[in-house]
PDB file of N, CA and C in Angstrom:
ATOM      1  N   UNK A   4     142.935 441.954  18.460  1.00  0.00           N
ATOM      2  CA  UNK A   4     141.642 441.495  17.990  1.00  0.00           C
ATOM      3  C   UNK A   4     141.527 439.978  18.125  1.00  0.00           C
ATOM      4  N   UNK A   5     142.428 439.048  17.458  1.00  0.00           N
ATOM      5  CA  UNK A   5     142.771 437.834  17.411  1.00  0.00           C
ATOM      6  C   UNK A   5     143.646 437.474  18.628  1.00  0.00           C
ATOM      7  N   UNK A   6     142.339 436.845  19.501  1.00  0.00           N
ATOM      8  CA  UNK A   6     143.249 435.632  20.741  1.00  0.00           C
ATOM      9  C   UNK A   6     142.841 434.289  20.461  1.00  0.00           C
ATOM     10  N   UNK A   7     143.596 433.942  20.397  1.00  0.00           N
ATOM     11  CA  UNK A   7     143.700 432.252  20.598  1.00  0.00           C
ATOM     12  C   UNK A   7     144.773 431.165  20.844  1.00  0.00           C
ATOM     13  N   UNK A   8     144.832 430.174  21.740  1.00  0.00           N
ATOM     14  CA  UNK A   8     145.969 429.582  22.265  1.00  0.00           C
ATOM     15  C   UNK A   8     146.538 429.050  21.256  1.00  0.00           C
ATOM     16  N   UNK A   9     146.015 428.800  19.744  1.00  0.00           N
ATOM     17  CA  UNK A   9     146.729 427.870  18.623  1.00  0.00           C
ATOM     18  C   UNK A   9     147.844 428.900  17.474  1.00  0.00           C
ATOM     19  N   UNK A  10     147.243 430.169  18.042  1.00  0.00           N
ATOM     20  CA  UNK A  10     148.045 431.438  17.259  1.00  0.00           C
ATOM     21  C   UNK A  10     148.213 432.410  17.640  1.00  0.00           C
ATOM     22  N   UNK A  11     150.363 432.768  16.730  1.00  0.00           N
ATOM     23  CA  UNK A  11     150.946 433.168  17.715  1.00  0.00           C
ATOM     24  C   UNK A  11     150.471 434.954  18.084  1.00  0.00           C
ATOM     25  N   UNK A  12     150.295 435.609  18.900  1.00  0.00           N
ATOM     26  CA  UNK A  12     150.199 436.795  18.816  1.00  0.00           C
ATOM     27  C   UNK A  12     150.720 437.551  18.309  1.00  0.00           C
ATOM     28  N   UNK A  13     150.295 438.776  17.432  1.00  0.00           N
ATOM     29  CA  UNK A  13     150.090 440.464  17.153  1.00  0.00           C
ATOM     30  C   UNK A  13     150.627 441.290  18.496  1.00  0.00           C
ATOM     31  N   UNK A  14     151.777 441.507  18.890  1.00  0.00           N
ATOM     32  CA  UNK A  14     152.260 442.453  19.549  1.00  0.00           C
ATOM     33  C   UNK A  14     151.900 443.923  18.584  1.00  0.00           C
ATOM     34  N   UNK A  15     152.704 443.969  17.996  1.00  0.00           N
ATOM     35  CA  UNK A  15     153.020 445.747  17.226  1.00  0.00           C
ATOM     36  C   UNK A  15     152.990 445.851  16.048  1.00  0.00           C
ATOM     37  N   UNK A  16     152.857 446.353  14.670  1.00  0.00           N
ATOM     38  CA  UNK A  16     153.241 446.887  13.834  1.00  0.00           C
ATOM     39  C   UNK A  16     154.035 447.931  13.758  1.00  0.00           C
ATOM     40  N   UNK A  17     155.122 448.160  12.894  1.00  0.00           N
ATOM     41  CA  UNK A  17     155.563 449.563  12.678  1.00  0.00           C
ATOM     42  C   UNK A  17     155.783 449.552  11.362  1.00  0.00           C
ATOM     43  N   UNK A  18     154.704 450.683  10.475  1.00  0.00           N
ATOM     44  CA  UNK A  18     155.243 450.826   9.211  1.00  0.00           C
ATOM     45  C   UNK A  18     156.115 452.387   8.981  1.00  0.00           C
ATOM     46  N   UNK A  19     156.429 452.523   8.147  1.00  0.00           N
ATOM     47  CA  UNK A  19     157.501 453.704   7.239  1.00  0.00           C
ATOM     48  C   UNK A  19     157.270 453.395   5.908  1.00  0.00           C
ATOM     49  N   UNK A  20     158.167 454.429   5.318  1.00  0.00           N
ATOM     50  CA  UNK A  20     157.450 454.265   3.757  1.00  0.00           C
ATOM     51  C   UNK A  20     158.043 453.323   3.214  1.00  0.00           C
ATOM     52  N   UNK A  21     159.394 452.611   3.590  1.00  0.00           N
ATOM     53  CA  UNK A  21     159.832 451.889   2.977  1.00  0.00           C
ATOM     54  C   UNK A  21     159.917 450.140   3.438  1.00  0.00           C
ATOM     55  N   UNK A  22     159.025 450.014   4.666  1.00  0.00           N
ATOM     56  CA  UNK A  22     159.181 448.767   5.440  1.00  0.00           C
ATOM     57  C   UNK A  22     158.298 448.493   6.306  1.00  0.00           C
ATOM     58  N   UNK A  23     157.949 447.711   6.750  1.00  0.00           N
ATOM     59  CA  UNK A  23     156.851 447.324   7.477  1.00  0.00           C
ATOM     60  C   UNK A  23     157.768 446.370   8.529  1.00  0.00           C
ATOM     61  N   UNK A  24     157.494 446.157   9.646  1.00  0.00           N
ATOM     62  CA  UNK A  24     158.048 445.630  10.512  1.00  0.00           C
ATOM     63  C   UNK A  24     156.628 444.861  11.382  1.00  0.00           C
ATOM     64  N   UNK A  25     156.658 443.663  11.629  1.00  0.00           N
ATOM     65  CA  UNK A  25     155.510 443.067  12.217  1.00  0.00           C
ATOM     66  C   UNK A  25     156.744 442.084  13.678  1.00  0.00           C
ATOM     67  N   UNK A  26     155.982 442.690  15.298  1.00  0.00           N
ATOM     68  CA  UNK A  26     156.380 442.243  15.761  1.00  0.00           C
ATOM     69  C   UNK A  26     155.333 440.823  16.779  1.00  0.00           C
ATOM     70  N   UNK A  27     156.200 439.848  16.812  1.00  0.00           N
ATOM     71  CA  UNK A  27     154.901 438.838  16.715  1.00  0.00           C
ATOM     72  C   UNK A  27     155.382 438.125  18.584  1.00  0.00           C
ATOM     73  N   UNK A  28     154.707 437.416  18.824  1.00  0.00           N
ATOM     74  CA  UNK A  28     155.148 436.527  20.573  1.00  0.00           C
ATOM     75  C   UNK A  28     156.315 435.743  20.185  1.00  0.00           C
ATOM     76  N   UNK A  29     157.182 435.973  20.798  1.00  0.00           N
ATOM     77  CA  UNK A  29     158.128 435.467  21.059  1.00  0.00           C
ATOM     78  C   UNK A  29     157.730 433.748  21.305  1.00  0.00           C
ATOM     79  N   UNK A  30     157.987 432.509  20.624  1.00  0.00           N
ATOM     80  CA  UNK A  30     157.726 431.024  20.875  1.00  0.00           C
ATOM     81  C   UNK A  30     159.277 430.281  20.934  1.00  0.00           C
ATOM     82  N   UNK A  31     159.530 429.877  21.937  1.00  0.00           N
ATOM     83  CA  UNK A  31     160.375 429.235  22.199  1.00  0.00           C
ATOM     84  C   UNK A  31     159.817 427.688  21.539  1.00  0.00           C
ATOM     85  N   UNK A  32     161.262 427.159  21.042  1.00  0.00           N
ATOM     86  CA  UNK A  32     161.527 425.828  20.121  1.00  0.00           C
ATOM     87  C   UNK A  32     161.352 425.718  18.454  1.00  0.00           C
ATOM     88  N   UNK A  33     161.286 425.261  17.696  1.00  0.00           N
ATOM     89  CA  UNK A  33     161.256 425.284  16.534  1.00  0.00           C
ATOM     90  C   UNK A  33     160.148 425.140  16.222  1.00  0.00           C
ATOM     91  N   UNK A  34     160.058 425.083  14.470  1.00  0.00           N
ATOM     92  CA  UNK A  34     158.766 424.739  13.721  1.00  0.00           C
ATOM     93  C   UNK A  34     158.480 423.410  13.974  1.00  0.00           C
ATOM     94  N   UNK A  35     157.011 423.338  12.919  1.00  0.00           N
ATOM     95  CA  UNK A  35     156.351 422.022  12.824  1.00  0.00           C
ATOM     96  C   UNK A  35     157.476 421.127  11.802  1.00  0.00           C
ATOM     97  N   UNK A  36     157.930 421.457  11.077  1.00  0.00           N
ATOM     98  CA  UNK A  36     159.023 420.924  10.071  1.00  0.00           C
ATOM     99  C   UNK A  36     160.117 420.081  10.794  1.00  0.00           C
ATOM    100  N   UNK A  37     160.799 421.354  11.286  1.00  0.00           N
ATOM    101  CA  UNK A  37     161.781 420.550  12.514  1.00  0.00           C
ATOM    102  C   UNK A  37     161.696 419.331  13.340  1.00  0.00           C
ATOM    103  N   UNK A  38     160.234 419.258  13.763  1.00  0.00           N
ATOM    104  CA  UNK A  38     159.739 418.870  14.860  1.00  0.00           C
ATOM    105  C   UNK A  38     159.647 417.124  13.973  1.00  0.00           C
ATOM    106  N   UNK A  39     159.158 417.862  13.175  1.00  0.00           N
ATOM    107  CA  UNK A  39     158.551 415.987  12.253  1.00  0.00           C
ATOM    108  C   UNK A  39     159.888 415.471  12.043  1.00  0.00           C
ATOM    109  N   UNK A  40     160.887 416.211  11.297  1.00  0.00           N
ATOM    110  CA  UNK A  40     162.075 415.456  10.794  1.00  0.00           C
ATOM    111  C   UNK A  40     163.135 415.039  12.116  1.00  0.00           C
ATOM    112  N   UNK A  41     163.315 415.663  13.284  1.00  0.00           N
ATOM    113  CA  UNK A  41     163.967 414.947  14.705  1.00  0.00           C
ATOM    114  C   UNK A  41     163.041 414.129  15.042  1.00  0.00           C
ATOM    115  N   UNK A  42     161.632 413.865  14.869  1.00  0.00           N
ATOM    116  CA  UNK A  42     161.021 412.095  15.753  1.00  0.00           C
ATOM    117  C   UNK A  42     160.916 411.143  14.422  1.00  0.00           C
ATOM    118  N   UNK A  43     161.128 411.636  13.794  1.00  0.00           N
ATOM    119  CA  UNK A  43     160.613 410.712  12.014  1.00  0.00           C
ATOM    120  C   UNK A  43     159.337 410.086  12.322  1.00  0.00           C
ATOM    121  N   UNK A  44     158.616 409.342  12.112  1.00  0.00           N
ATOM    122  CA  UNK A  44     157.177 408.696  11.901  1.00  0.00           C
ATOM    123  C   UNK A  44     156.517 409.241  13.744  1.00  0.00           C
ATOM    124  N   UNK A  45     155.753 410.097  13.064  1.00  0.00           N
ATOM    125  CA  UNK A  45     155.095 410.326  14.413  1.00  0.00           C
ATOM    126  C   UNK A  45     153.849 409.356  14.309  1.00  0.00           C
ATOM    127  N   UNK A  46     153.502 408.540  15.780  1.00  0.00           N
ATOM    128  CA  UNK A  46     151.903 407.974  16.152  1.00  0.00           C
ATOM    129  C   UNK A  46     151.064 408.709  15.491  1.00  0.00           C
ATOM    130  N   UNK A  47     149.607 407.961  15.083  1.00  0.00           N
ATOM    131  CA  UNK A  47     148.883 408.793  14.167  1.00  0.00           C
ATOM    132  C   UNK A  47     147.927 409.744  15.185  1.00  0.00           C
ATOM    133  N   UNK A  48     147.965 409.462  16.526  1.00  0.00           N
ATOM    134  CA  UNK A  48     147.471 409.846  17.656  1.00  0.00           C
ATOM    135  C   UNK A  48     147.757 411.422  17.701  1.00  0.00           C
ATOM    136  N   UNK A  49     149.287 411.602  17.833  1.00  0.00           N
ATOM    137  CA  UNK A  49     149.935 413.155  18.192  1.00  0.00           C
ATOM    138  C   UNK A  49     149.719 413.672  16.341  1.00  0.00           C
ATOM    139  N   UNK A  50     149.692 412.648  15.275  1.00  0.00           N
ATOM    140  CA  UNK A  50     149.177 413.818  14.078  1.00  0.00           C
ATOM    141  C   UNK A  50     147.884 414.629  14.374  1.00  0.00           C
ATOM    142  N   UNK A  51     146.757 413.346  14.723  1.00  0.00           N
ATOM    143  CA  UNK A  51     145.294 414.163  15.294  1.00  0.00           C
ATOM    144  C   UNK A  51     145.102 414.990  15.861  1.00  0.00           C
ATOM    145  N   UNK A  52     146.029 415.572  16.897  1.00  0.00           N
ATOM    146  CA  UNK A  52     146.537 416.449  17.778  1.00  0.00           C
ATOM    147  C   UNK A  52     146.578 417.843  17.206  1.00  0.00           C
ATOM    148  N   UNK A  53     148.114 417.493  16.434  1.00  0.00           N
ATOM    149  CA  UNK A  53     148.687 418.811  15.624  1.00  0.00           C
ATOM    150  C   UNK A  53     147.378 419.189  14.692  1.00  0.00           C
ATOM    151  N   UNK A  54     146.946 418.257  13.895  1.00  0.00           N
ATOM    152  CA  UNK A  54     145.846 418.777  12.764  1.00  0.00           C
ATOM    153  C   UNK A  54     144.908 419.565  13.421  1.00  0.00           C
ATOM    154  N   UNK A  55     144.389 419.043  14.471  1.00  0.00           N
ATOM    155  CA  UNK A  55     143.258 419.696  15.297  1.00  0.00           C
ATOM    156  C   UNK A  55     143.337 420.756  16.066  1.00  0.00           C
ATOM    157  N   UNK A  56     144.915 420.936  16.109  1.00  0.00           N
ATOM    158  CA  UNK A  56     145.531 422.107  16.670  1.00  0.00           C
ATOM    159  C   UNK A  56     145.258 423.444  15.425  1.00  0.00           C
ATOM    160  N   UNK A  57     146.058 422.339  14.764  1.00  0.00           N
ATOM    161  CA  UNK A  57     146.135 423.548  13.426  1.00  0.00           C
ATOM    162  C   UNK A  57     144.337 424.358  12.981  1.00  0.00           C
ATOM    163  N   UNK A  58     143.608 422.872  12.657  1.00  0.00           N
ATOM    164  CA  UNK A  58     142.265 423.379  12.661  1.00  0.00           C
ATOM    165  C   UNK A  58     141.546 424.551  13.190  1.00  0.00           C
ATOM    166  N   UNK A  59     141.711 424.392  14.193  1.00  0.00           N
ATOM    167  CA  UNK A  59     141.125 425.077  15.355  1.00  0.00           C
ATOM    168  C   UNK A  59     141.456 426.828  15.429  1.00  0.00           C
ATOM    169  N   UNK A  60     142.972 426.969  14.853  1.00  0.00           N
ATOM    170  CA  UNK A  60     143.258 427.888  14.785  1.00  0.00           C
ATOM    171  C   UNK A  60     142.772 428.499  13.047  1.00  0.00           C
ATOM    172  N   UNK A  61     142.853 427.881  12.607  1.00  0.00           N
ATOM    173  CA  UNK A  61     142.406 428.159  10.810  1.00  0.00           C
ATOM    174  C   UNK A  61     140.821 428.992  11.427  1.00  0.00           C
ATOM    175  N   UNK A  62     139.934 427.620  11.809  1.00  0.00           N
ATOM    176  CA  UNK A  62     138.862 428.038  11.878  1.00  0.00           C
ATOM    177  C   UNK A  62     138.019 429.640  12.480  1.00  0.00           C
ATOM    178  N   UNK A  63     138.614 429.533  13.661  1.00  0.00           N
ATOM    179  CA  UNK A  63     139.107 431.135  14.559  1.00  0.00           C
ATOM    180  C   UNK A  63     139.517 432.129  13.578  1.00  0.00           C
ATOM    181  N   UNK A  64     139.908 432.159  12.770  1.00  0.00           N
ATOM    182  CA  UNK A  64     140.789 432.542  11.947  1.00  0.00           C
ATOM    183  C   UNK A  64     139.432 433.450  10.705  1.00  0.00           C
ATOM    184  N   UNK A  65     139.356 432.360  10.585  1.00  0.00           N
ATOM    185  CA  UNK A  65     138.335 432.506   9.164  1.00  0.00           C
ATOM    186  C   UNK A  65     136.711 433.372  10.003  1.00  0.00           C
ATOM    187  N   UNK A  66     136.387 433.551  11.557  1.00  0.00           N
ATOM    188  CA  UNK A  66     135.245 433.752  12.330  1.00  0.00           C
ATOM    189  C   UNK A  66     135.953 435.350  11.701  1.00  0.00           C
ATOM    190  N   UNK A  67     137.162 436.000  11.729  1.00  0.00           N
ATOM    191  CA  UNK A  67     137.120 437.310  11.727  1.00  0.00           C
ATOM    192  C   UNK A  67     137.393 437.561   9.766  1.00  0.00           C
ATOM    193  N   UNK A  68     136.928 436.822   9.036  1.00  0.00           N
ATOM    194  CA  UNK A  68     137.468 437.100   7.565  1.00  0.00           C
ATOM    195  C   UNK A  68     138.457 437.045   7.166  1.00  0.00           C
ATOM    196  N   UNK A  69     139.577 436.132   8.200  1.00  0.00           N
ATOM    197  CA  UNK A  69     140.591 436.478   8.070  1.00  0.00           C
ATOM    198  C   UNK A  69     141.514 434.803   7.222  1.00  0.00           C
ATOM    199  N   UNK A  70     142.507 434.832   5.946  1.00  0.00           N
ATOM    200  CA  UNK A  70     142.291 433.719   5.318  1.00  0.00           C
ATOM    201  C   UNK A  70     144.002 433.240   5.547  1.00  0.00           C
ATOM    202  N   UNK A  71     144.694 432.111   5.949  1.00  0.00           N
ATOM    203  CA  UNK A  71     146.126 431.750   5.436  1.00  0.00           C
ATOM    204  C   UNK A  71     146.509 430.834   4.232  1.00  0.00           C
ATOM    205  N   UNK A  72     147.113 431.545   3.640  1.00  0.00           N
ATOM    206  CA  UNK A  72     147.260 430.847   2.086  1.00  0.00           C
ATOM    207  C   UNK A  72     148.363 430.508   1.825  1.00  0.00           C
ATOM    208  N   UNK A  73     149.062 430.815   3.154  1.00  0.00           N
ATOM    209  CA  UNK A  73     150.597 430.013   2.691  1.00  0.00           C
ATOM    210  C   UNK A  73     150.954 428.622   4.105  1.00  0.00           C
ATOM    211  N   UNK A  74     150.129 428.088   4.507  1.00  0.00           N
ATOM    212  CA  UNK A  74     150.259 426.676   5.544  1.00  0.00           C
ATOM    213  C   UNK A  74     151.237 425.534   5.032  1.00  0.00           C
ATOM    214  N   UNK A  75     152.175 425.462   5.862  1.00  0.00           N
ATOM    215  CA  UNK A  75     153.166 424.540   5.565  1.00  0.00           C
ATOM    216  C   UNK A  75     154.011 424.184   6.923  1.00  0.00           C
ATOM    217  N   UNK A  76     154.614 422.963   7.134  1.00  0.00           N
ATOM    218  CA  UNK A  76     155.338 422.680   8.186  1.00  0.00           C
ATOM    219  C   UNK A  76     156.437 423.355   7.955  1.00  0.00           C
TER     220      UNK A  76
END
């Protein structure tokens, strides 16, 4: 249902009664966390970037009712 280049894809679900299994795109390299603490003070240039990255995908996001309540690097 959800395409967009800022988020990662919905391959599969598999539920059972006791587990749910969500299989998601495979992304090579680490998180946003990682990423900040190996360059330490990023240009405020590449923050505008990431935010607008992030944005973009929130917004897309919210077009299908759809809400993230746990956003964190």
């Amino acid at each position: 249902m959800c395409q967009h280049q800022n988020i990662v894809k919905l391959i599969d679900v598999y539920e059972s009664p006791n587990e749910t299994n969500i299989v998601l795109e495979y992304i090579e390299g680490k998180d946003l966390y990682s990423y900040v603490q190996e360059r330490g003070t990023l240009p405020e240039s590449r923050v505008k970037e990431i935010i607008h990255q992030l944005l973009q995908g929130i917004k897309y996001l919210n077009q299908f009712g759809i809400m993230h309540r746990d956003l964190k690097l």
